């Protein structure tokens, strides 16, 4: 599912190296290890105010999502959404970091499984278990001129909520966002490949 042997940051690496790896790995969050043990993850956004020459510090790291190498993909998906993280750190039997899987890799995995290769926008909606209606959410997306190519539901880790995942072809993501907000539907995550202006992209990144 994930690309093995992706580069991992070491404690004491420079911020410049972190930024290079964000670009090379096409991800926004990377683990930091010390002696093979993960001490947290750093995010691209979290390093915005740091200079290239600065060294990574413990204060740059945030608590990470740890998973077993055999963890089900649906479980990993829910953990990343619940914890607002973009990568899950794989911890081996020795307690050391053996790799990591990014949210983008999970998206590619599900698109291969579900055959939604033409999708250019993924929207994840968080709803109370008994309030979630997959048919209604698909209808709202289509009303916003988005074509639903595939959809699936994953339970949140607290078992009280569900994540409704809609893989779409959508030329105007902003219209879709406004529609969901108008109907008071919580957007947990949205990833769009469509060309959008800078203002909308900043808005998408905050969701």
mmCIF file of C-alpha atoms in Angstrom, residues 41-133:
data_model
loop_
_atom_site.group_PDB
_atom_site.id
_atom_site.type_symbol
_atom_site.label_atom_id
_atom_site.label_comp_id
_atom_site.label_asym_id
_atom_site.label_seq_id
_atom_site.Cartn_x
_atom_site.Cartn_y
_atom_site.Cartn_z
ATOM 1 C CA UNK A 41 6.276 14.174 13.410
ATOM 2 C CA UNK A 42 6.914 17.557 11.841
ATOM 3 C CA UNK A 43 4.578 19.226 9.394
ATOM 4 C CA UNK A 44 5.256 21.585 6.543
ATOM 5 C CA UNK A 45 2.901 24.159 8.046
ATOM 6 C CA UNK A 46 4.500 23.821 11.476
ATOM 7 C CA UNK A 47 7.904 24.862 10.115
ATOM 8 C CA UNK A 48 6.640 27.943 8.273
ATOM 9 C CA UNK A 49 8.298 30.394 10.661
ATOM 10 C CA UNK A 50 11.611 28.512 10.904
ATOM 11 C CA UNK A 51 14.709 29.302 8.831
ATOM 12 C CA UNK A 52 16.411 26.725 6.616
ATOM 13 C CA UNK A 53 19.560 26.657 8.748
ATOM 14 C CA UNK A 54 17.647 25.955 11.970
ATOM 15 C CA UNK A 55 17.926 22.483 13.462
ATOM 16 C CA UNK A 56 14.836 20.421 14.198
ATOM 17 C CA UNK A 57 13.952 20.445 17.884
ATOM 18 C CA UNK A 58 11.598 18.445 20.055
ATOM 19 C CA UNK A 59 9.336 21.505 20.195
ATOM 20 C CA UNK A 60 8.878 21.236 16.399
ATOM 21 C CA UNK A 61 7.391 17.761 16.758
ATOM 22 C CA UNK A 62 3.809 16.866 17.498
ATOM 23 C CA UNK A 63 2.363 13.666 18.905
ATOM 24 C CA UNK A 64 2.262 10.991 16.228
ATOM 25 C CA UNK A 65 -0.187 8.291 15.161
ATOM 26 C CA UNK A 66 1.435 4.905 15.809
ATOM 27 C CA UNK A 67 0.234 1.799 13.988
ATOM 28 C CA UNK A 68 1.080 -1.883 13.857
ATOM 29 C CA UNK A 69 2.543 -3.125 10.541
ATOM 30 C CA UNK A 70 -0.572 -5.292 10.083
ATOM 31 C CA UNK A 71 -3.134 -2.609 10.967
ATOM 32 C CA UNK A 72 -6.223 -2.678 8.677
ATOM 33 C CA UNK A 73 -6.275 0.218 6.217
ATOM 34 C CA UNK A 74 -9.762 1.308 7.320
ATOM 35 C CA UNK A 75 -8.469 1.601 10.890
ATOM 36 C CA UNK A 76 -5.478 3.700 9.777
ATOM 37 C CA UNK A 77 -7.800 5.922 7.698
ATOM 38 C CA UNK A 78 -10.028 6.582 10.729
ATOM 39 C CA UNK A 79 -7.073 7.220 13.060
ATOM 40 C CA UNK A 80 -5.572 9.845 10.741
ATOM 41 C CA UNK A 81 -8.911 11.614 10.389
ATOM 42 C CA UNK A 82 -9.654 11.485 14.119
ATOM 43 C CA UNK A 83 -6.203 12.802 15.031
ATOM 44 C CA UNK A 84 -6.032 15.389 12.224
ATOM 45 C CA UNK A 85 -2.776 13.847 11.023
ATOM 46 C CA UNK A 86 -1.366 13.264 7.555
ATOM 47 C CA UNK A 87 0.882 10.295 8.292
ATOM 48 C CA UNK A 88 0.886 7.216 10.496
ATOM 49 C CA UNK A 89 4.179 5.882 11.880
ATOM 50 C CA UNK A 90 4.707 2.129 11.635
ATOM 51 C CA UNK A 91 6.202 0.719 14.844
ATOM 52 C CA UNK A 92 7.862 -2.701 14.730
ATOM 53 C CA UNK A 93 8.177 -5.323 17.472
ATOM 54 C CA UNK A 94 11.363 -3.659 18.728
ATOM 55 C CA UNK A 95 9.486 -0.417 19.353
ATOM 56 C CA UNK A 96 11.411 1.348 16.621
ATOM 57 C CA UNK A 97 10.068 3.153 13.571
ATOM 58 C CA UNK A 98 10.088 0.933 10.493
ATOM 59 C CA UNK A 99 8.406 3.375 8.100
ATOM 60 C CA UNK A 100 5.302 5.477 7.670
ATOM 61 C CA UNK A 101 2.227 5.723 5.484
ATOM 62 C CA UNK A 102 0.764 9.028 4.342
ATOM 63 C CA UNK A 103 -2.866 9.974 3.866
ATOM 64 C CA UNK A 104 -2.140 10.547 0.166
ATOM 65 C CA UNK A 105 -0.941 6.939 -0.147
ATOM 66 C CA UNK A 106 -4.154 5.701 1.458
ATOM 67 C CA UNK A 107 -6.168 7.763 -1.020
ATOM 68 C CA UNK A 108 -4.293 6.189 -3.948
ATOM 69 C CA UNK A 109 -4.862 2.731 -2.431
ATOM 70 C CA UNK A 110 -8.620 3.198 -2.123
ATOM 71 C CA UNK A 111 -8.856 4.674 -5.614
ATOM 72 C CA UNK A 112 -7.159 1.584 -7.035
ATOM 73 C CA UNK A 113 -9.464 -0.720 -5.072
ATOM 74 C CA UNK A 114 -12.627 1.200 -5.951
ATOM 75 C CA UNK A 115 -11.606 1.996 -9.530
ATOM 76 C CA UNK A 116 -12.177 5.739 -9.285
ATOM 77 C CA UNK A 117 -9.147 6.775 -11.314
ATOM 78 C CA UNK A 118 -10.867 9.794 -12.885
ATOM 79 C CA UNK A 119 -11.571 11.402 -9.502
ATOM 80 C CA UNK A 120 -9.937 14.762 -8.858
ATOM 81 C CA UNK A 121 -11.483 15.576 -5.491
ATOM 82 C CA UNK A 122 -11.958 13.604 -2.283
ATOM 83 C CA UNK A 123 -14.237 14.980 0.408
ATOM 84 C CA UNK A 124 -14.556 13.334 3.818
ATOM 85 C CA UNK A 125 -17.603 14.210 5.905
ATOM 86 C CA UNK A 126 -17.858 13.515 9.645
ATOM 87 C CA UNK A 127 -21.305 12.772 11.007
ATOM 88 C CA UNK A 128 -22.988 11.190 13.995
ATOM 89 C CA UNK A 129 -23.521 7.516 13.324
ATOM 90 C CA UNK A 130 -27.324 7.752 13.261
ATOM 91 C CA UNK A 131 -27.399 11.036 11.327
ATOM 92 C CA UNK A 132 -25.248 9.942 8.408
ATOM 93 C CA UNK A 133 -27.055 9.230 5.142
#
